[in-house]
PDB file of N, CA and C in Angstrom:
ATOM      1  N   UNK A 156     140.549  16.526 231.843  1.00 82.00           N
ATOM      2  CA  UNK A 156     140.145  15.617 232.903  1.00 82.00           C
ATOM      3  C   UNK A 156     139.439  16.407 234.000  1.00 82.00           C
ATOM      4  N   UNK A 157     138.455  15.816 234.644  1.00 87.00           N
ATOM      5  CA  UNK A 157     137.687  16.531 235.673  1.00 87.00           C
ATOM      6  C   UNK A 157     138.552  16.906 236.875  1.00 87.00           C
ATOM      7  N   UNK A 158     138.229  18.067 237.463  1.00 92.00           N
ATOM      8  CA  UNK A 158     138.908  18.478 238.686  1.00 92.00           C
ATOM      9  C   UNK A 158     137.899  19.088 239.652  1.00 92.00           C
ATOM     10  N   UNK A 159     138.203  18.957 240.937  1.00 94.00           N
ATOM     11  CA  UNK A 159     137.352  19.504 241.987  1.00 94.00           C
ATOM     12  C   UNK A 159     138.254  20.253 242.958  1.00 94.00           C
ATOM     13  N   UNK A 160     137.957  21.527 243.183  1.00 95.00           N
ATOM     14  CA  UNK A 160     138.696  22.329 244.146  1.00 95.00           C
ATOM     15  C   UNK A 160     137.771  22.676 245.301  1.00 95.00           C
ATOM     16  N   UNK A 161     138.305  22.607 246.513  1.00 96.00           N
ATOM     17  CA  UNK A 161     137.540  22.899 247.719  1.00 96.00           C
ATOM     18  C   UNK A 161     138.247  24.035 248.442  1.00 96.00           C
ATOM     19  N   UNK A 162     137.490  25.084 248.802  1.00 95.00           N
ATOM     20  CA  UNK A 162     138.097  26.219 249.484  1.00 95.00           C
ATOM     21  C   UNK A 162     137.056  26.932 250.328  1.00 95.00           C
ATOM     22  N   UNK A 163     137.417  27.677 251.345  1.00 95.00           N
ATOM     23  CA  UNK A 163     138.755  27.681 251.910  1.00 95.00           C
ATOM     24  C   UNK A 163     139.015  26.366 252.637  1.00 95.00           C
ATOM     25  N   UNK A 164     140.243  26.016 252.758  1.00 95.00           N
ATOM     26  CA  UNK A 164     140.597  24.803 253.485  1.00 95.00           C
ATOM     27  C   UNK A 164     141.827  25.114 254.324  1.00 95.00           C
ATOM     28  N   UNK A 165     141.683  25.312 255.627  1.00 95.00           N
ATOM     29  CA  UNK A 165     140.553  24.883 256.445  1.00 95.00           C
ATOM     30  C   UNK A 165     139.304  25.741 256.234  1.00 95.00           C
ATOM     31  N   UNK A 166     138.159  25.069 256.436  1.00 94.00           N
ATOM     32  CA  UNK A 166     136.855  25.719 256.325  1.00 94.00           C
ATOM     33  C   UNK A 166     136.672  26.631 257.527  1.00 94.00           C
ATOM     34  N   UNK A 167     136.381  27.901 257.273  1.00 88.00           N
ATOM     35  CA  UNK A 167     136.154  28.871 258.328  1.00 88.00           C
ATOM     36  C   UNK A 167     134.767  29.460 258.116  1.00 88.00           C
ATOM     37  N   UNK A 168     134.009  29.643 259.199  1.00 90.00           N
ATOM     38  CA  UNK A 168     132.681  30.238 259.070  1.00 90.00           C
ATOM     39  C   UNK A 168     131.626  29.242 258.613  1.00 90.00           C
ATOM     40  N   UNK A 169     131.980  27.959 258.598  1.00 92.00           N
ATOM     41  CA  UNK A 169     131.032  26.885 258.275  1.00 92.00           C
ATOM     42  C   UNK A 169     130.496  26.926 256.851  1.00 92.00           C
ATOM     43  N   UNK A 170     131.166  27.638 255.934  1.00 94.00           N
ATOM     44  CA  UNK A 170     130.774  27.654 254.519  1.00 94.00           C
ATOM     45  C   UNK A 170     131.921  27.087 253.694  1.00 94.00           C
ATOM     46  N   UNK A 171     131.606  26.068 252.913  1.00 94.00           N
ATOM     47  CA  UNK A 171     132.573  25.389 252.054  1.00 94.00           C
ATOM     48  C   UNK A 171     132.201  25.660 250.602  1.00 94.00           C
ATOM     49  N   UNK A 172     133.156  26.063 249.805  1.00 96.00           N
ATOM     50  CA  UNK A 172     132.956  26.279 248.372  1.00 96.00           C
ATOM     51  C   UNK A 172     133.562  25.094 247.624  1.00 96.00           C
ATOM     52  N   UNK A 173     132.806  24.558 246.676  1.00 96.00           N
ATOM     53  CA  UNK A 173     133.313  23.469 245.849  1.00 96.00           C
ATOM     54  C   UNK A 173     133.197  23.892 244.394  1.00 96.00           C
ATOM     55  N   UNK A 174     134.318  23.869 243.680  1.00 95.00           N
ATOM     56  CA  UNK A 174     134.328  24.228 242.265  1.00 95.00           C
ATOM     57  C   UNK A 174     134.611  22.978 241.446  1.00 95.00           C
ATOM     58  N   UNK A 175     133.709  22.687 240.522  1.00 93.00           N
ATOM     59  CA  UNK A 175     133.837  21.539 239.632  1.00 93.00           C
ATOM     60  C   UNK A 175     134.198  22.033 238.235  1.00 93.00           C
ATOM     61  N   UNK A 176     135.154  21.373 237.607  1.00 93.00           N
ATOM     62  CA  UNK A 176     135.529  21.678 236.222  1.00 93.00           C
ATOM     63  C   UNK A 176     135.659  20.373 235.452  1.00 93.00           C
ATOM     64  N   UNK A 177     135.037  20.307 234.293  1.00 90.00           N
ATOM     65  CA  UNK A 177     135.168  19.147 233.435  1.00 90.00           C
ATOM     66  C   UNK A 177     134.332  17.944 233.833  1.00 90.00           C
ATOM     67  N   UNK A 178     133.413  18.116 234.758  1.00 88.00           N
ATOM     68  CA  UNK A 178     132.545  17.010 235.174  1.00 88.00           C
ATOM     69  C   UNK A 178     131.349  16.912 234.242  1.00 88.00           C
ATOM     70  N   UNK A 179     130.844  15.695 233.995  1.00 88.00           N
ATOM     71  CA  UNK A 179     129.641  15.563 233.173  1.00 88.00           C
ATOM     72  C   UNK A 179     128.440  16.204 233.865  1.00 88.00           C
ATOM     73  N   UNK A 180     127.526  16.764 233.080  1.00 90.00           N
ATOM     74  CA  UNK A 180     126.303  17.333 233.641  1.00 90.00           C
ATOM     75  C   UNK A 180     125.509  16.235 234.325  1.00 90.00           C
ATOM     76  N   UNK A 181     124.856  16.601 235.436  1.00 92.00           N
ATOM     77  CA  UNK A 181     124.031  15.630 236.130  1.00 92.00           C
ATOM     78  C   UNK A 181     123.890  15.927 237.605  1.00 92.00           C
ATOM     79  N   UNK A 182     123.345  14.956 238.316  1.00 94.00           N
ATOM     80  CA  UNK A 182     123.088  15.049 239.748  1.00 94.00           C
ATOM     81  C   UNK A 182     124.223  14.382 240.514  1.00 94.00           C
ATOM     82  N   UNK A 183     124.715  15.063 241.544  1.00 95.00           N
ATOM     83  CA  UNK A 183     125.822  14.565 242.355  1.00 95.00           C
ATOM     84  C   UNK A 183     125.428  14.556 243.824  1.00 95.00           C
ATOM     85  N   UNK A 184     125.831  13.506 244.526  1.00 96.00           N
ATOM     86  CA  UNK A 184     125.596  13.444 245.970  1.00 96.00           C
ATOM     87  C   UNK A 184     126.895  13.779 246.698  1.00 96.00           C
ATOM     88  N   UNK A 185     126.748  14.427 247.865  1.00 96.00           N
ATOM     89  CA  UNK A 185     127.891  14.844 248.665  1.00 96.00           C
ATOM     90  C   UNK A 185     127.769  14.249 250.058  1.00 96.00           C
ATOM     91  N   UNK A 186     128.885  13.839 250.628  1.00 96.00           N
ATOM     92  CA  UNK A 186     128.899  13.357 252.004  1.00 96.00           C
ATOM     93  C   UNK A 186     130.254  13.651 252.631  1.00 96.00           C
ATOM     94  N   UNK A 187     130.230  13.955 253.931  1.00 96.00           N
ATOM     95  CA  UNK A 187     131.447  14.099 254.711  1.00 96.00           C
ATOM     96  C   UNK A 187     131.586  12.889 255.613  1.00 96.00           C
ATOM     97  N   UNK A 188     132.804  12.410 255.789  1.00 97.00           N
ATOM     98  CA  UNK A 188     133.087  11.283 256.673  1.00 97.00           C
ATOM     99  C   UNK A 188     134.108  11.730 257.705  1.00 97.00           C
ATOM    100  N   UNK A 189     133.808  11.450 258.972  1.00 95.00           N
ATOM    101  CA  UNK A 189     134.774  11.783 260.013  1.00 95.00           C
ATOM    102  C   UNK A 189     135.792  10.649 260.160  1.00 95.00           C
ATOM    103  N   UNK A 190     136.712  10.783 261.098  1.00 93.00           N
ATOM    104  CA  UNK A 190     137.765   9.799 261.290  1.00 93.00           C
ATOM    105  C   UNK A 190     137.270   8.429 261.718  1.00 93.00           C
ATOM    106  N   UNK A 191     136.044   8.363 262.238  1.00 94.00           N
ATOM    107  CA  UNK A 191     135.461   7.087 262.668  1.00 94.00           C
ATOM    108  C   UNK A 191     134.599   6.456 261.577  1.00 94.00           C
ATOM    109  N   UNK A 192     134.513   7.130 260.430  1.00 93.00           N
ATOM    110  CA  UNK A 192     133.720   6.606 259.325  1.00 93.00           C
ATOM    111  C   UNK A 192     132.261   7.000 259.349  1.00 93.00           C
ATOM    112  N   UNK A 193     131.866   7.848 260.311  1.00 95.00           N
ATOM    113  CA  UNK A 193     130.477   8.297 260.369  1.00 95.00           C
ATOM    114  C   UNK A 193     130.192   9.236 259.199  1.00 95.00           C
ATOM    115  N   UNK A 194     129.064   9.011 258.537  1.00 96.00           N
ATOM    116  CA  UNK A 194     128.708   9.777 257.334  1.00 96.00           C
ATOM    117  C   UNK A 194     127.724  10.884 257.659  1.00 96.00           C
ATOM    118  N   UNK A 195     127.958  12.055 257.053  1.00 95.00           N
ATOM    119  CA  UNK A 195     127.061  13.202 257.140  1.00 95.00           C
ATOM    120  C   UNK A 195     126.716  13.598 255.711  1.00 95.00           C
ATOM    121  N   UNK A 196     125.460  13.384 255.316  1.00 94.00           N
ATOM    122  CA  UNK A 196     125.045  13.639 253.929  1.00 94.00           C
ATOM    123  C   UNK A 196     124.524  15.060 253.767  1.00 94.00           C
ATOM    124  N   UNK A 197     124.594  15.540 252.535  1.00 93.00           N
ATOM    125  CA  UNK A 197     124.113  16.866 252.165  1.00 93.00           C
ATOM    126  C   UNK A 197     123.133  16.729 251.011  1.00 93.00           C
ATOM    127  N   UNK A 198     122.316  17.766 250.763  1.00 92.00           N
ATOM    128  CA  UNK A 198     121.417  17.694 249.601  1.00 92.00           C
ATOM    129  C   UNK A 198     122.203  17.512 248.309  1.00 92.00           C
ATOM    130  N   UNK A 199     121.602  16.842 247.336  1.00 95.00           N
ATOM    131  CA  UNK A 199     122.265  16.643 246.048  1.00 95.00           C
ATOM    132  C   UNK A 199     122.441  17.978 245.341  1.00 95.00           C
ATOM    133  N   UNK A 200     123.405  18.028 244.453  1.00 95.00           N
ATOM    134  CA  UNK A 200     123.652  19.232 243.661  1.00 95.00           C
ATOM    135  C   UNK A 200     123.562  18.880 242.185  1.00 95.00           C
ATOM    136  N   UNK A 201     123.344  19.891 241.364  1.00 94.00           N
ATOM    137  CA  UNK A 201     123.288  19.731 239.911  1.00 94.00           C
ATOM    138  C   UNK A 201     124.484  20.442 239.291  1.00 94.00           C
ATOM    139  N   UNK A 202     125.163  19.734 238.407  1.00 91.00           N
ATOM    140  CA  UNK A 202     126.252  20.331 237.637  1.00 91.00           C
ATOM    141  C   UNK A 202     125.803  20.364 236.187  1.00 91.00           C
ATOM    142  N   UNK A 203     125.933  21.535 235.570  1.00 86.00           N
ATOM    143  CA  UNK A 203     125.566  21.675 234.168  1.00 86.00           C
ATOM    144  C   UNK A 203     126.743  22.253 233.399  1.00 86.00           C
ATOM    145  N   UNK A 204     126.882  21.815 232.175  1.00 78.00           N
ATOM    146  CA  UNK A 204     127.943  22.291 231.280  1.00 78.00           C
ATOM    147  C   UNK A 204     129.335  22.027 231.827  1.00 78.00           C
ATOM    148  N   UNK A 205     129.474  21.064 232.730  1.00 73.00           N
ATOM    149  CA  UNK A 205     130.783  20.648 233.187  1.00 73.00           C
ATOM    150  C   UNK A 205     131.471  21.552 234.186  1.00 73.00           C
ATOM    151  N   UNK A 206     130.922  22.751 234.459  1.00 82.00           N
ATOM    152  CA  UNK A 206     131.558  23.649 235.405  1.00 82.00           C
ATOM    153  C   UNK A 206     130.518  24.273 236.316  1.00 82.00           C
ATOM    154  N   UNK A 207     130.829  24.336 237.586  1.00 90.00           N
ATOM    155  CA  UNK A 207     129.952  25.020 238.527  1.00 90.00           C
ATOM    156  C   UNK A 207     130.645  25.194 239.861  1.00 90.00           C
ATOM    157  N   UNK A 208     130.139  26.147 240.640  1.00 94.00           N
ATOM    158  CA  UNK A 208     130.615  26.400 241.998  1.00 94.00           C
ATOM    159  C   UNK A 208     129.415  26.282 242.923  1.00 94.00           C
ATOM    160  N   UNK A 209     129.588  25.546 244.011  1.00 95.00           N
ATOM    161  CA  UNK A 209     128.506  25.344 244.973  1.00 95.00           C
ATOM    162  C   UNK A 209     128.979  25.726 246.368  1.00 95.00           C
ATOM    163  N   UNK A 210     128.115  26.401 247.123  1.00 95.00           N
ATOM    164  CA  UNK A 210     128.375  26.732 248.524  1.00 95.00           C
ATOM    165  C   UNK A 210     127.631  25.733 249.386  1.00 95.00           C
ATOM    166  N   UNK A 211     128.332  25.123 250.315  1.00 94.00           N
ATOM    167  CA  UNK A 211     127.753  24.128 251.207  1.00 94.00           C
ATOM    168  C   UNK A 211     127.894  24.638 252.641  1.00 94.00           C
ATOM    169  N   UNK A 212     126.775  24.685 253.369  1.00 94.00           N
ATOM    170  CA  UNK A 212     126.810  25.090 254.774  1.00 94.00           C
ATOM    171  C   UNK A 212     127.079  23.854 255.628  1.00 94.00           C
ATOM    172  N   UNK A 213     128.124  23.922 256.432  1.00 93.00           N
ATOM    173  CA  UNK A 213     128.494  22.831 257.331  1.00 93.00           C
ATOM    174  C   UNK A 213     127.688  22.988 258.618  1.00 93.00           C
ATOM    175  N   UNK A 214     126.900  21.974 259.008  1.00 90.00           N
ATOM    176  CA  UNK A 214     126.081  22.080 260.218  1.00 90.00           C
ATOM    177  C   UNK A 214     126.931  22.245 261.486  1.00 90.00           C
ATOM    178  N   UNK A 215     126.378  22.947 262.461  1.00 90.00           N
ATOM    179  CA  UNK A 215     127.063  23.161 263.731  1.00 90.00           C
ATOM    180  C   UNK A 215     127.322  21.856 264.472  1.00 90.00           C
ATOM    181  N   UNK A 216     126.513  20.821 264.216  1.00 89.00           N
ATOM    182  CA  UNK A 216     126.682  19.553 264.928  1.00 89.00           C
ATOM    183  C   UNK A 216     127.991  18.857 264.582  1.00 89.00           C
ATOM    184  N   UNK A 217     128.615  19.247 263.470  1.00 91.00           N
ATOM    185  CA  UNK A 217     129.920  18.672 263.125  1.00 91.00           C
ATOM    186  C   UNK A 217     131.006  19.409 263.899  1.00 91.00           C
ATOM    187  N   UNK A 218     131.788  18.670 264.635  1.00 92.00           N
ATOM    188  CA  UNK A 218     132.868  19.283 265.400  1.00 92.00           C
ATOM    189  C   UNK A 218     134.026  19.651 264.479  1.00 92.00           C
ATOM    190  N   UNK A 219     134.924  20.464 265.002  1.00 93.00           N
ATOM    191  CA  UNK A 219     136.107  20.815 264.216  1.00 93.00           C
ATOM    192  C   UNK A 219     136.959  19.564 264.018  1.00 93.00           C
ATOM    193  N   UNK A 220     137.714  19.538 262.955  1.00 95.00           N
ATOM    194  CA  UNK A 220     138.575  18.397 262.700  1.00 95.00           C
ATOM    195  C   UNK A 220     138.723  18.103 261.226  1.00 95.00           C
ATOM    196  N   UNK A 221     139.306  16.944 260.935  1.00 96.00           N
ATOM    197  CA  UNK A 221     139.592  16.509 259.572  1.00 96.00           C
ATOM    198  C   UNK A 221     138.471  15.585 259.086  1.00 96.00           C
ATOM    199  N   UNK A 222     137.996  15.835 257.870  1.00 97.00           N
ATOM    200  CA  UNK A 222     136.925  15.054 257.248  1.00 97.00           C
ATOM    201  C   UNK A 222     137.318  14.715 255.817  1.00 97.00           C
ATOM    202  N   UNK A 223     136.686  13.675 255.283  1.00 97.00           N
ATOM    203  CA  UNK A 223     136.819  13.338 253.866  1.00 97.00           C
ATOM    204  C   UNK A 223     135.515  13.731 253.183  1.00 97.00           C
ATOM    205  N   UNK A 224     135.607  14.537 252.135  1.00 97.00           N
ATOM    206  CA  UNK A 224     134.456  14.899 251.320  1.00 97.00           C
ATOM    207  C   UNK A 224     134.417  13.944 250.143  1.00 97.00           C
ATOM    208  N   UNK A 225     133.299  13.236 249.996  1.00 97.00           N
ATOM    209  CA  UNK A 225     133.136  12.317 248.861  1.00 97.00           C
ATOM    210  C   UNK A 225     131.989  12.804 247.991  1.00 97.00           C
ATOM    211  N   UNK A 226     132.239  12.802 246.695  1.00 95.00           N
ATOM    212  CA  UNK A 226     131.257  13.235 245.703  1.00 95.00           C
ATOM    213  C   UNK A 226     131.054  12.077 244.736  1.00 95.00           C
ATOM    214  N   UNK A 227     129.779  11.719 244.506  1.00 95.00           N
ATOM    215  CA  UNK A 227     129.447  10.638 243.572  1.00 95.00           C
ATOM    216  C   UNK A 227     128.447  11.179 242.571  1.00 95.00           C
ATOM    217  N   UNK A 228     128.717  10.953 241.284  1.00 92.00           N
ATOM    218  CA  UNK A 228     127.860  11.484 240.241  1.00 92.00           C
ATOM    219  C   UNK A 228     127.496  10.456 239.191  1.00 92.00           C
ATOM    220  N   UNK A 229     127.001  10.931 238.038  1.00 90.00           N
ATOM    221  CA  UNK A 229     126.563  10.049 236.959  1.00 90.00           C
ATOM    222  C   UNK A 229     127.672   9.090 236.529  1.00 90.00           C
ATOM    223  N   UNK A 230     127.271   7.879 236.193  1.00 86.00           N
ATOM    224  CA  UNK A 230     128.237   6.883 235.751  1.00 86.00           C
ATOM    225  C   UNK A 230     129.203   6.486 236.846  1.00 86.00           C
ATOM    226  N   UNK A 231     128.775   6.684 238.092  1.00 87.00           N
ATOM    227  CA  UNK A 231     129.586   6.355 239.264  1.00 87.00           C
ATOM    228  C   UNK A 231     130.878   7.187 239.321  1.00 87.00           C
ATOM    229  N   UNK A 232     130.823   8.419 238.775  1.00 85.00           N
ATOM    230  CA  UNK A 232     131.938   9.360 238.862  1.00 85.00           C
ATOM    231  C   UNK A 232     132.190   9.645 240.333  1.00 85.00           C
ATOM    232  N   UNK A 233     133.455   9.541 240.756  1.00 90.00           N
ATOM    233  CA  UNK A 233     133.786   9.736 242.169  1.00 90.00           C
ATOM    234  C   UNK A 233     134.960  10.693 242.325  1.00 90.00           C
ATOM    235  N   UNK A 234     134.879  11.504 243.396  1.00 93.00           N
ATOM    236  CA  UNK A 234     135.995  12.377 243.758  1.00 93.00           C
ATOM    237  C   UNK A 234     136.033  12.462 245.278  1.00 93.00           C
ATOM    238  N   UNK A 235     137.229  12.601 245.824  1.00 95.00           N
ATOM    239  CA  UNK A 235     137.400  12.692 247.267  1.00 95.00           C
ATOM    240  C   UNK A 235     138.423  13.769 247.596  1.00 95.00           C
ATOM    241  N   UNK A 236     138.133  14.560 248.611  1.00 96.00           N
ATOM    242  CA  UNK A 236     139.064  15.582 249.100  1.00 96.00           C
ATOM    243  C   UNK A 236     139.081  15.526 250.620  1.00 96.00           C
ATOM    244  N   UNK A 237     140.225  15.837 251.198  1.00 97.00           N
ATOM    245  CA  UNK A 237     140.333  15.962 252.641  1.00 97.00           C
ATOM    246  C   UNK A 237     140.144  17.428 252.989  1.00 97.00           C
ATOM    247  N   UNK A 238     139.270  17.704 253.971  1.00 96.00           N
ATOM    248  CA  UNK A 238     139.045  19.077 254.407  1.00 96.00           C
ATOM    249  C   UNK A 238     139.204  19.161 255.920  1.00 96.00           C
ATOM    250  N   UNK A 239     139.528  20.353 256.375  1.00 96.00           N
ATOM    251  CA  UNK A 239     139.691  20.624 257.784  1.00 96.00           C
ATOM    252  C   UNK A 239     138.640  21.662 258.172  1.00 96.00           C
ATOM    253  N   UNK A 240     137.784  21.329 259.137  1.00 94.00           N
ATOM    254  CA  UNK A 240     136.760  22.258 259.615  1.00 94.00           C
ATOM    255  C   UNK A 240     137.310  22.938 260.854  1.00 94.00           C
ATOM    256  N   UNK A 241     137.335  24.272 260.816  1.00 91.00           N
ATOM    257  CA  UNK A 241     137.880  25.077 261.906  1.00 91.00           C
ATOM    258  C   UNK A 241     136.814  26.050 262.400  1.00 91.00           C
ATOM    259  N   UNK A 242     136.863  26.407 263.658  1.00 79.00           N
ATOM    260  CA  UNK A 242     135.917  27.379 264.202  1.00 79.00           C
ATOM    261  C   UNK A 242     136.475  28.791 264.206  1.00 79.00           C
ATOM    262  N   UNK A 243     137.666  28.979 263.696  1.00 64.00           N
ATOM    263  CA  UNK A 243     138.281  30.308 263.707  1.00 64.00           C
ATOM    264  C   UNK A 243     137.787  31.151 262.575  1.00 64.00           C
TER     265      UNK A 243
END
């Protein structure tokens, strides 16, 4: 079954690593949602052969706090993780 790991969590240094395992190859969209439901989108990523690791730079305009990371891929594949953005 597909799995998605996000690290480090809390995010430090504004770089988030996402590791996908068992996901179908294809194009995936990423978005962060804050506690008010405001969406912050990122460029799409490509997953091939079901496994990949992607580094995502978190923009400075996002304040520290708790966010939901949502990933949507082929066939409406969905995954969600809670992440904490820290400035430390």
